[in-house]
């Protein structure tokens, strides 16, 4: 179990940022995966008093505070109405309701975990992250940035008209995904993200052809690099990505 010598409930983002510049400090989100580590850190920084646990909806975007829980994503009416229930679908198999009531969106995104259903879903949408020092950057760019000591403040999802669908393959109901796939469509363009490959999620943008925007899913699957581990082989993961991408495209009204 991870242990800390000091606990600080930050009174401002500037205070949290300054404290986090020491390598012996760490920002705590929901403390779901972090607490399973076996190490000692000097200071735990708590952001729960900064009002970053709300989801704001405007005409242009959704603004999701870093301390929002996965359960809030799962049950938020505005998000699920606009994106056809994709957040309910991508969160419902993450351990259980009790876990999702503790795990935070900020922790899931900042961690950029290879097994993350959340990152796989967000990568297919027009998503940005707001960093305290780094400002607003696209999630795609953030996904490739090195880990640093900045603080993720919120996630921003633009309302750009995308329709989305999500699916994942698991060996058991609440296990980590063997492969995760999210597909979004905007006009004639498809956005396909694949996660748990077993590396972190990536997204490809594909232009559909014909009246219904048909796509060769085999070609889409070939855009990703797959690896093997105890859950499955690279070949199996590639096959599942091709299958799920096709199913989700059909669900969104496309042809494959």
XYZ file of N, CA and C in Angstrom:
768
model
N 0.843 -1.192 0.000
C 0.000 0.000 0.000
C 0.881 1.246 0.000
N 0.474 2.250 -0.744
C 1.214 3.508 -0.764
C 0.991 4.257 0.546
N 2.049 4.904 1.051
C 1.970 5.642 2.306
C 2.511 7.053 2.110
N 1.959 8.005 2.871
C 2.366 9.406 2.776
C 2.709 9.944 4.159
N 3.691 10.830 4.198
C 4.080 11.454 5.458
C 3.266 12.720 5.732
N 2.807 13.387 4.664
C 2.026 14.612 4.821
C 0.805 14.581 3.918
N -0.258 15.208 4.375
C -1.479 15.355 3.580
C -1.836 16.840 3.528
N -2.044 17.364 2.299
C -2.392 18.771 2.135
C -3.629 18.881 1.262
N -4.665 19.502 1.801
C -5.843 19.809 1.001
C -5.639 21.196 0.409
N -5.327 21.241 -0.876
C -4.928 22.487 -1.525
C -6.045 23.529 -1.476
N -5.652 24.766 -1.205
C -6.616 25.857 -1.180
C -6.732 26.560 -2.507
N -5.809 26.277 -3.420
C -5.833 26.893 -4.743
C -5.018 26.026 -5.695
N -5.212 26.227 -6.986
C -4.429 25.490 -7.969
C -2.962 25.900 -7.918
N -2.705 27.161 -7.642
C -1.314 27.609 -7.559
C -0.587 26.914 -6.411
N -1.270 26.747 -5.276
C -0.665 26.040 -4.147
C -0.403 24.580 -4.512
N -1.391 23.962 -5.148
C -1.234 22.561 -5.546
C -0.076 22.401 -6.519
N 0.031 23.324 -7.464
C 1.108 23.253 -8.458
C 2.472 23.384 -7.798
N 2.611 24.337 -6.891
C 3.895 24.543 -6.220
C 4.284 23.308 -5.405
N 3.335 22.749 -4.677
C 3.615 21.551 -3.895
C 4.017 20.380 -4.787
N 3.412 20.306 -5.966
C 3.623 19.167 -6.860
C 4.961 19.222 -7.590
N 5.693 20.318 -7.480
C 6.981 20.412 -8.163
C 8.047 19.544 -7.492
N 7.808 19.144 -6.266
C 8.738 18.242 -5.590
C 8.453 16.801 -6.003
N 9.494 16.073 -6.322
C 9.321 14.697 -6.768
C 8.731 13.801 -5.686
N 8.823 14.247 -4.450
C 8.287 13.459 -3.346
C 6.796 13.706 -3.123
N 6.178 14.578 -3.956
C 4.753 14.886 -3.837
C 3.977 14.204 -4.947
N 2.693 14.014 -4.718
C 1.836 13.410 -5.729
C 0.420 13.925 -5.562
N -0.255 14.145 -6.689
C -1.651 14.583 -6.668
C -2.540 13.356 -6.593
N -3.444 13.339 -5.631
C -4.360 12.215 -5.471
C -5.685 12.498 -6.153
N -6.138 11.564 -6.966
C -7.463 11.681 -7.568
C -8.444 10.883 -6.721
N -8.879 9.753 -7.242
C -9.764 8.892 -6.473
C -9.022 7.881 -5.609
N -7.681 7.804 -5.801
C -6.835 6.870 -5.032
C -7.283 5.417 -5.220
N -7.699 5.063 -6.436
C -8.160 3.707 -6.680
C -6.991 2.799 -7.086
N -6.230 3.185 -8.117
C -5.072 2.387 -8.533
C -3.834 2.785 -7.746
N -3.724 4.070 -7.410
C -2.537 4.563 -6.720
C -2.300 3.856 -5.386
N -3.367 3.600 -4.658
C -3.214 3.008 -3.328
C -2.712 1.568 -3.366
N -2.727 0.944 -4.540
C -2.258 -0.430 -4.657
C -0.738 -0.521 -4.774
N -0.076 0.636 -4.963
C 1.372 0.628 -5.100
C 2.040 0.453 -3.730
N 3.232 -0.051 -3.750
C 3.980 -0.261 -2.506
C 5.163 0.701 -2.481
N 4.930 1.908 -1.994
C 5.985 2.907 -1.917
C 5.606 3.970 -0.897
N 6.577 4.796 -0.549
C 6.359 5.876 0.405
C 6.611 7.204 -0.293
N 5.673 8.137 -0.208
C 5.831 9.484 -0.759
C 5.726 10.488 0.381
N 6.293 11.663 0.169
C 6.303 12.655 1.230
C 4.937 13.329 1.405
N 4.341 13.809 0.296
C 3.131 14.624 0.411
C 2.046 14.194 -0.570
N 0.843 14.012 -0.049
C -0.333 13.771 -0.880
C -1.090 15.084 -1.026
N -1.344 15.495 -2.283
C -2.042 16.749 -2.566
C -3.474 16.440 -2.967
N -4.409 16.995 -2.220
C -5.839 16.744 -2.420
C -6.464 17.956 -3.107
N -7.110 17.736 -4.264
C -7.745 18.823 -5.019
C -9.253 18.919 -4.774
N -9.759 18.145 -3.828
C -11.213 18.030 -3.670
C -11.885 19.306 -3.185
N -11.110 20.277 -2.670
C -11.712 21.514 -2.184
C -11.714 22.644 -3.193
N -11.385 22.352 -4.461
C -11.229 23.416 -5.463
C -12.414 23.522 -6.425
N -13.495 22.823 -6.147
C -14.681 22.930 -7.001
C -14.513 22.350 -8.386
N -13.640 21.358 -8.521
C -13.374 20.752 -9.833
C -14.134 19.442 -10.019
N -15.285 19.343 -9.382
C -16.082 18.111 -9.451
C -17.438 18.359 -10.108
N -17.464 19.238 -11.104
C -18.716 19.536 -11.801
C -18.555 19.337 -13.305
N -19.680 19.056 -13.968
C -19.732 18.968 -15.431
C -20.584 20.132 -15.917
N -19.977 21.030 -16.669
C -20.669 22.205 -17.183
C -20.948 22.017 -18.672
N -22.154 22.350 -19.079
C -22.532 22.239 -20.484
C -22.888 23.612 -21.031
N -22.280 23.970 -22.153
C -22.612 25.204 -22.854
C -23.096 24.840 -24.264
N -23.362 25.831 -25.068
C -23.794 25.565 -26.440
C -22.669 24.974 -27.281
N -21.420 25.202 -26.876
C -20.281 24.769 -27.681
C -19.552 23.541 -27.146
N -19.674 23.250 -25.823
C -18.815 22.213 -25.262
C -19.301 21.716 -23.917
N -18.699 20.606 -23.489
C -18.828 20.104 -22.126
C -17.486 20.339 -21.429
N -17.531 20.832 -20.181
C -16.332 21.091 -19.392
C -16.396 20.218 -18.137
N -15.509 19.240 -18.065
C -15.557 18.222 -17.030
C -14.387 18.419 -16.077
N -14.676 18.769 -14.829
C -13.629 18.977 -13.839
C -12.861 17.705 -13.561
N -11.584 17.849 -13.216
C -10.719 16.680 -13.043
C -11.146 15.794 -11.887
N -11.889 16.344 -10.917
C -12.316 15.557 -9.775
C -13.699 14.924 -9.958
N -14.282 15.062 -11.136
C -15.534 14.360 -11.429
C -15.267 12.855 -11.425
N -16.215 12.101 -10.946
C -16.039 10.653 -10.897
C -16.510 10.005 -12.192
N -16.082 8.777 -12.402
C -16.534 8.022 -13.567
C -18.039 7.782 -13.504
N -18.568 7.675 -12.310
C -20.015 7.501 -12.152
C -20.762 8.730 -12.642
N -20.188 9.905 -12.477
C -20.817 11.126 -12.972
C -20.877 11.127 -14.496
N -19.815 10.632 -15.144
C -19.849 10.487 -16.600
C -20.936 9.509 -17.018
N -20.996 8.410 -16.302
C -21.936 7.338 -16.629
C -23.383 7.807 -16.568
N -23.699 8.694 -15.638
C -25.093 9.065 -15.390
C -25.457 10.457 -15.874
N -24.506 11.205 -16.459
C -24.799 12.583 -16.860
C -25.721 12.598 -18.088
N -26.887 13.173 -17.904
C -27.904 13.143 -18.959
C -27.456 13.885 -20.214
N -26.849 15.058 -20.035
C -26.439 15.852 -21.187
C -25.394 15.158 -22.036
N -24.366 14.601 -21.405
C -23.309 13.901 -22.137
C -23.863 12.710 -22.903
N -24.688 11.917 -22.231
C -25.181 10.700 -22.863
C -26.243 10.965 -23.911
N -26.965 12.051 -23.769
C -27.925 12.421 -24.811
C -27.200 12.899 -26.059
N -26.210 13.746 -25.876
C -25.501 14.312 -27.028
C -24.669 13.256 -27.757
N -24.056 12.339 -27.001
C -23.168 11.337 -27.604
C -23.768 9.931 -27.621
N -25.102 9.839 -27.657
C -25.810 8.578 -27.858
C -25.456 7.506 -26.820
N -25.284 7.922 -25.561
C -25.053 6.967 -24.485
C -23.667 6.366 -24.440
N -22.694 6.968 -25.138
C -21.372 6.358 -25.240
C -20.643 6.350 -23.891
N -20.907 7.338 -23.040
C -20.207 7.361 -21.744
C -20.787 6.335 -20.777
N -22.056 6.103 -20.869
C -22.645 5.027 -20.069
C -22.073 3.684 -20.491
N -21.898 3.510 -21.783
C -21.397 2.240 -22.302
C -19.931 2.015 -21.949
N -19.107 3.064 -22.004
C -17.671 2.868 -21.785
C -17.303 2.776 -20.308
N -18.227 3.121 -19.413
C -17.920 3.068 -17.984
C -18.578 1.905 -17.252
N -19.635 1.344 -17.805
C -20.484 0.413 -17.043
C -19.752 -0.853 -16.606
N -18.670 -1.249 -17.292
C -17.954 -2.482 -16.932
C -16.695 -2.217 -16.120
N -16.476 -0.977 -15.712
C -15.287 -0.658 -14.925
C -15.539 -1.032 -13.469
N -15.139 -2.209 -13.093
C -15.194 -2.799 -11.753
C -16.619 -2.840 -11.199
N -17.121 -1.739 -10.680
C -18.465 -1.700 -10.099
C -18.827 -0.268 -9.735
N -20.086 -0.068 -9.355
C -20.559 1.283 -9.057
C -19.753 1.916 -7.925
N -19.452 1.141 -6.895
C -18.699 1.686 -5.765
C -17.338 2.203 -6.213
N -16.679 1.465 -7.091
C -15.385 1.894 -7.624
C -15.546 3.153 -8.456
N -16.578 3.161 -9.330
C -16.772 4.314 -10.216
C -17.181 5.572 -9.452
N -17.721 5.403 -8.246
C -18.029 6.553 -7.406
C -16.776 7.180 -6.801
N -15.640 6.475 -6.879
C -14.398 7.000 -6.332
C -13.383 7.392 -7.387
N -13.288 6.616 -8.449
C -12.308 6.894 -9.502
C -12.640 8.200 -10.210
N -11.627 9.017 -10.467
C -11.865 10.324 -11.082
C -11.497 10.343 -12.563
N -12.134 11.258 -13.283
C -11.842 11.440 -14.705
C -10.412 11.949 -14.873
N -10.009 12.896 -14.026
C -8.658 13.441 -14.124
C -7.592 12.382 -13.937
N -7.789 11.490 -12.968
C -6.831 10.419 -12.747
C -6.746 9.477 -13.935
N -7.904 9.179 -14.529
C -7.944 8.274 -15.680
C -7.235 8.872 -16.885
N -7.445 10.182 -17.111
C -6.866 10.830 -18.287
C -5.387 11.128 -18.080
N -5.025 11.677 -16.918
C -3.623 12.022 -16.694
C -2.749 10.770 -16.694
N -3.290 9.650 -16.195
C -2.521 8.408 -16.163
C -2.234 7.836 -17.531
N -3.122 8.114 -18.507
C -2.954 7.600 -19.872
C -2.664 6.099 -19.859
N -3.459 5.385 -19.062
C -3.273 3.942 -18.927
C -3.621 3.213 -20.222
N -2.866 2.188 -20.522
C -3.130 1.414 -21.722
C -4.470 0.715 -21.703
N -4.973 0.377 -20.505
C -6.235 -0.358 -20.391
C -7.452 0.556 -20.282
N -7.284 1.860 -20.414
C -8.343 2.814 -20.085
C -9.490 2.848 -21.098
N -10.683 2.469 -20.639
C -11.890 2.637 -21.449
C -12.162 4.127 -21.680
N -11.905 4.949 -20.665
C -12.195 6.379 -20.740
C -11.366 7.044 -21.828
N -10.071 6.784 -21.840
C -9.211 7.381 -22.866
C -9.608 6.916 -24.262
N -9.955 5.644 -24.404
C -10.364 5.137 -25.713
C -11.582 5.888 -26.224
N -12.539 6.129 -25.340
C -13.751 6.849 -25.724
C -13.445 8.305 -26.064
N -12.720 8.976 -25.200
C -12.447 10.403 -25.392
C -11.607 10.672 -26.636
N -10.731 9.733 -27.005
C -9.862 9.947 -28.164
C -10.646 10.043 -29.467
N -11.815 9.413 -29.529
C -12.613 9.444 -30.755
C -13.440 10.724 -30.877
N -13.496 11.508 -29.808
C -14.256 12.748 -29.809
C -13.306 13.939 -29.948
N -13.875 15.122 -30.121
C -13.064 16.331 -30.243
C -12.748 16.824 -28.829
N -11.729 16.212 -28.217
C -11.453 16.379 -26.795
C -10.144 17.128 -26.555
N -10.163 17.947 -25.511
C -8.992 18.725 -25.108
C -8.803 18.598 -23.600
N -7.592 18.851 -23.148
C -7.333 18.911 -21.711
C -6.832 20.305 -21.374
N -7.231 20.792 -20.218
C -6.738 22.075 -19.724
C -5.744 21.810 -18.611
N -4.502 22.225 -18.823
C -3.437 22.073 -17.843
C -3.188 23.408 -17.152
N -2.823 23.362 -15.888
C -2.644 24.603 -15.121
C -1.578 25.490 -15.753
N -0.436 24.922 -16.114
C 0.630 25.695 -16.742
C 0.641 25.545 -18.258
N 0.294 24.391 -18.736
C 0.402 24.110 -20.171
C -0.738 24.627 -21.022
N -1.811 25.108 -20.392
C -2.951 25.605 -21.143
C -3.777 24.488 -21.752
N -4.525 24.835 -22.777
C -5.420 23.875 -23.423
C -4.716 23.218 -24.607
N -4.642 21.889 -24.590
C -4.053 21.134 -25.698
C -5.003 20.000 -26.067
N -4.919 19.549 -27.288
C -5.775 18.446 -27.717
C -5.399 17.178 -26.957
N -6.380 16.309 -26.744
C -6.114 15.048 -26.052
C -5.131 14.198 -26.851
N -5.226 14.272 -28.169
C -4.315 13.502 -29.020
C -2.873 13.937 -28.785
N -2.650 15.245 -28.668
C -1.297 15.744 -28.375
C -0.882 15.368 -26.955
N -1.795 15.540 -26.005
C -1.500 15.224 -24.611
C -1.141 13.755 -24.438
N -1.769 12.900 -25.215
C -1.536 11.456 -25.133
C -0.082 11.099 -25.395
N 0.624 11.943 -26.156
C 2.020 11.656 -26.513
C 3.014 12.502 -25.725
N 2.523 13.364 -24.860
C 3.413 14.184 -24.051
C 4.043 13.347 -22.939
N 5.240 13.733 -22.541
C 5.890 13.057 -21.423
C 5.177 13.414 -20.124
N 5.205 12.492 -19.171
C 4.654 12.789 -17.856
C 5.461 13.924 -17.220
N 4.771 14.906 -16.682
C 5.444 16.016 -16.017
C 4.724 16.323 -14.705
N 5.007 17.453 -14.116
C 4.449 17.799 -12.815
C 3.416 18.916 -12.923
N 2.834 19.066 -14.107
C 1.720 19.993 -14.290
C 0.463 19.367 -13.688
N -0.594 20.144 -13.591
C -1.842 19.653 -13.017
C -2.945 19.736 -14.058
N -3.617 18.620 -14.279
C -4.751 18.583 -15.190
C -5.969 19.170 -14.476
N -6.525 20.235 -15.032
C -7.624 20.956 -14.385
C -8.977 20.431 -14.838
N -9.143 20.286 -16.135
C -10.424 19.791 -16.640
C -10.268 19.210 -18.039
N -11.289 18.479 -18.467
C -11.371 17.910 -19.809
C -12.473 18.652 -20.546
N -12.211 19.009 -21.791
C -13.165 19.763 -22.604
C -13.528 18.947 -23.832
N -14.819 18.728 -24.044
C -15.293 17.994 -25.222
C -16.152 18.930 -26.049
N -15.734 19.180 -27.267
C -16.464 20.087 -28.143
C -17.725 19.425 -28.697
N -18.762 20.213 -28.827
C -19.988 19.756 -29.481
C -19.870 20.031 -30.981
N -19.180 19.138 -31.660
C -18.938 19.360 -33.087
C -19.829 18.496 -33.985
N -20.854 17.888 -33.388
C -21.801 17.122 -34.193
C -21.455 15.653 -34.369
N -20.433 15.168 -33.702
C -20.078 13.753 -33.837
C -21.098 12.861 -33.138
N -21.401 11.749 -33.770
C -22.161 10.670 -33.152
C -21.165 9.579 -32.801
N -21.372 8.895 -31.696
C -20.351 7.962 -31.219
C -20.956 6.665 -30.691
N -20.141 5.603 -30.736
C -20.534 4.300 -30.194
C -19.280 3.615 -29.667
N -19.474 2.753 -28.663
C -18.326 2.141 -27.972
C -18.579 0.661 -27.720
N -17.495 -0.113 -27.760
C -17.575 -1.538 -27.418
C -16.206 -2.003 -26.941
N -16.196 -3.023 -26.086
C -14.944 -3.589 -25.595
C -15.119 -5.087 -25.397
N -14.041 -5.811 -25.545
C -14.028 -7.248 -25.311
C -13.285 -7.524 -24.013
N -13.910 -8.279 -23.103
C -13.293 -8.647 -21.833
C -13.365 -10.156 -21.652
N -12.409 -10.707 -20.924
C -12.431 -12.137 -20.639
C -13.442 -12.456 -19.545
N -13.750 -11.455 -18.709
C -14.814 -11.586 -17.714
C -15.449 -10.215 -17.541
N -16.597 -10.186 -16.879
C -17.428 -8.984 -16.864
C -16.758 -7.704 -16.443
N -15.930 -7.725 -15.389
C -15.331 -6.494 -14.889
C -13.804 -6.500 -15.010
N -13.276 -7.342 -15.878
C -11.839 -7.414 -16.110
C -11.386 -6.204 -16.927
N -10.071 -5.970 -16.988
C -9.546 -4.989 -17.923
C -9.906 -5.431 -19.342
N -10.113 -4.493 -20.265
C -10.464 -4.898 -21.628
C -9.306 -5.587 -22.349
N -9.651 -6.585 -23.131
C -8.698 -7.232 -24.026
C -8.446 -6.327 -25.228
N -9.503 -5.673 -25.678
C -9.425 -4.625 -26.695
C -10.600 -3.680 -26.455
N -10.394 -2.414 -26.698
C -11.454 -1.416 -26.565
C -11.521 -0.624 -27.860
N -12.719 -0.290 -28.287
C -12.882 0.397 -29.564
C -14.002 1.427 -29.470
N -13.729 2.620 -29.943
C -14.752 3.663 -30.018
C -14.743 4.237 -31.432
N -15.923 4.431 -31.983
C -16.058 4.986 -33.322
C -16.965 6.210 -33.254
N -16.544 7.282 -33.878
C -17.364 8.488 -33.976
C -17.466 8.888 -35.444
N -18.574 9.514 -35.788
C -18.781 9.934 -37.169
C -19.240 11.374 -37.204
N -18.623 12.146 -38.084
C -19.043 13.525 -38.334
C -19.100 13.724 -39.838
N -20.319 13.907 -40.329
C -20.537 14.028 -41.778
C -19.926 12.813 -42.473
N -18.938 12.988 -43.348
C -18.389 11.838 -44.068
C -17.098 11.309 -43.497
N -16.742 11.729 -42.284
C -15.470 11.325 -41.697
C -15.689 10.436 -40.480
N -14.887 9.365 -40.408
C -14.929 8.446 -39.273
C -13.702 8.662 -38.397
N -13.906 8.577 -37.088
C -12.816 8.652 -36.117
C -12.852 7.349 -35.322
N -11.812 6.538 -35.484
C -11.777 5.220 -34.850
C -10.614 5.179 -33.867
N -10.926 4.923 -32.596
C -9.864 4.785 -31.598
C -9.848 3.345 -31.087
N -8.654 2.877 -30.801
C -8.480 1.529 -30.260
C -7.558 1.610 -29.057
N -7.995 1.024 -27.939
C -7.197 1.000 -26.724
C -6.997 -0.418 -26.238
N -6.187 -0.576 -25.202
C -5.862 -1.899 -24.640
C -5.279 -2.803 -25.714
N -4.339 -2.263 -26.476
C -3.784 -3.018 -27.624
C -2.550 -3.864 -27.335
N -1.920 -3.977 -26.182
C -2.344 -3.494 -24.869
C -1.806 -2.120 -24.502
N -1.250 -1.363 -25.419
C -0.736 -0.028 -25.124
C -1.862 0.999 -25.132
N -1.532 2.255 -24.825
C -2.536 3.311 -24.681
C -3.291 3.565 -25.981
N -4.451 4.142 -25.856
C -5.349 4.352 -26.991
C -4.741 5.287 -28.034
N -5.050 4.992 -29.296
C -4.700 5.856 -30.423
C -5.936 6.025 -31.282
N -5.943 7.049 -32.127
C -7.093 7.307 -32.978
C -6.642 7.529 -34.408
N -7.427 7.038 -35.360
C -7.179 7.298 -36.775
C -8.415 7.952 -37.372
N -8.198 8.804 -38.336
C -9.270 9.525 -39.017
C -9.365 9.001 -40.450
N -10.557 8.562 -40.833
C -10.746 7.920 -42.132
C -11.915 8.574 -42.858
N -11.706 8.922 -44.103
C -12.777 9.497 -44.910
C -13.585 8.379 -45.543
N -14.901 8.406 -45.343
C -15.766 7.407 -45.953
C -15.989 7.690 -47.424
N -16.389 6.660 -48.159
C -16.653 6.818 -49.584
C -18.097 6.451 -49.886
N -18.627 6.971 -50.964
C -19.992 6.659 -51.351
C -21.015 7.443 -50.550
N -22.284 7.173 -50.842
C -23.381 7.902 -50.220
C -23.413 7.680 -48.706
N -23.205 6.434 -48.257
C -23.292 6.100 -46.841
C -21.936 6.083 -46.125
N -20.890 6.540 -46.811
C -19.586 6.626 -46.185
C -18.982 5.287 -45.845
N -18.901 4.371 -46.816
C -18.377 3.032 -46.558
C -16.872 3.080 -46.261
N -16.418 2.119 -45.445
C -15.029 2.062 -45.000
C -14.573 0.607 -44.971
N -13.324 0.357 -45.343
C -12.727 -0.967 -45.229
C -12.150 -1.100 -43.826
N -12.802 -1.881 -42.977
C -12.387 -1.994 -41.572
C -11.058 -2.718 -41.417
N -10.716 -3.572 -42.357
C -9.419 -4.225 -42.316
C -8.295 -3.212 -42.468
N -8.502 -2.263 -43.366
C -7.511 -1.204 -43.557
C -7.396 -0.335 -42.315
N -8.546 -0.068 -41.680
C -8.540 0.716 -40.442
C -7.751 -0.005 -39.357
N -8.001 -1.305 -39.179
C -7.301 -2.082 -38.149
C -5.798 -2.112 -38.407
N -5.402 -2.096 -39.677
C -3.980 -2.127 -40.011
C -3.261 -0.837 -39.633
N -4.006 0.211 -39.318
C -3.395 1.483 -38.912
C -2.844 1.439 -37.495
N -3.246 0.429 -36.722
C -2.828 0.333 -35.328
C -1.746 -0.730 -35.159
N -0.914 -0.525 -34.147
C 0.069 -1.547 -33.766
C -0.480 -2.318 -32.578
N -0.451 -3.637 -32.647
C -0.979 -4.490 -31.588
C 0.146 -5.314 -30.970
N -0.023 -5.597 -29.680
C 0.941 -6.419 -28.970
C 0.260 -7.614 -28.332
N 1.060 -8.527 -27.834
C 0.544 -9.739 -27.195
C 0.868 -9.729 -25.706
N -0.032 -10.297 -24.922
C 0.228 -10.546 -23.505
C -0.622 -11.734 -23.074
N -0.759 -11.947 -21.769
C -1.486 -13.127 -21.288
C -2.969 -13.068 -21.626
N -3.498 -11.890 -21.912
C -4.925 -11.786 -22.248
C -5.213 -12.139 -23.701
N -4.272 -11.920 -24.579
C -4.532 -12.229 -25.976
C -3.360 -11.874 -26.862
N -3.381 -12.411 -28.063
C -2.294 -12.184 -29.015
C -2.540 -10.923 -29.818
N -1.504 -10.441 -30.472
C -1.619 -9.276 -31.341
C -2.594 -9.557 -32.490
N -2.537 -10.778 -33.033
C -3.412 -11.127 -34.156
C -4.884 -11.109 -33.733
N -5.143 -11.620 -32.526
C -6.524 -11.640 -32.032
C -7.029 -10.225 -31.781
N -6.169 -9.387 -31.228
C -6.561 -8.005 -30.984
C -6.852 -7.274 -32.300
N -6.045 -7.516 -33.309
C -6.295 -6.888 -34.601
C -7.631 -7.341 -35.173
N -7.907 -8.649 -35.065
C -9.177 -9.193 -35.546
C -10.360 -8.553 -34.826
N -10.262 -8.442 -33.494
C -11.355 -7.852 -32.722
C -11.575 -6.388 -33.089
N -10.498 -5.662 -33.330
C -10.622 -4.255 -33.720
C -11.356 -4.129 -35.042
N -11.014 -4.984 -35.987
C -11.702 -4.963 -37.286
C -13.190 -5.274 -37.127
N -13.503 -6.282 -36.301
C -14.897 -6.680 -36.087
C -15.683 -5.587 -35.385
N -15.134 -5.068 -34.294
C -15.865 -4.062 -33.520
C -15.996 -2.750 -34.275
N -14.965 -2.362 -34.998
C -15.064 -1.139 -35.798
C -16.203 -1.254 -36.807
N -16.312 -2.430 -37.434
C -17.399 -2.648 -38.387
C -18.769 -2.591 -37.735
N -18.912 -3.240 -36.584
C -20.198 -3.236 -35.889
C -20.604 -1.830 -35.468
N -19.647 -1.076 -34.937
C -19.960 0.264 -34.464
C -20.278 1.208 -35.614
N -19.591 1.031 -36.730
C -19.898 1.849 -37.905
C -21.308 1.575 -38.404
N -21.688 0.305 -38.444
C -23.054 -0.043 -38.840
C -24.067 0.537 -37.872
N -23.721 0.498 -36.585
C -24.603 1.079 -35.557
C -24.821 2.564 -35.794
N -23.815 3.227 -36.346
C -23.915 4.668 -36.616
C -24.411 4.961 -38.026
N -24.829 3.922 -38.743
C -25.433 4.120 -40.048
C -24.494 4.064 -41.226
N -23.306 3.521 -41.041
C -22.345 3.430 -42.144
C -22.367 2.059 -42.801
N -21.558 1.915 -43.835
C -21.403 0.641 -44.536
C -19.955 0.224 -44.470
N -19.722 -1.085 -44.287
C -18.355 -1.600 -44.175
C -18.158 -2.764 -45.147
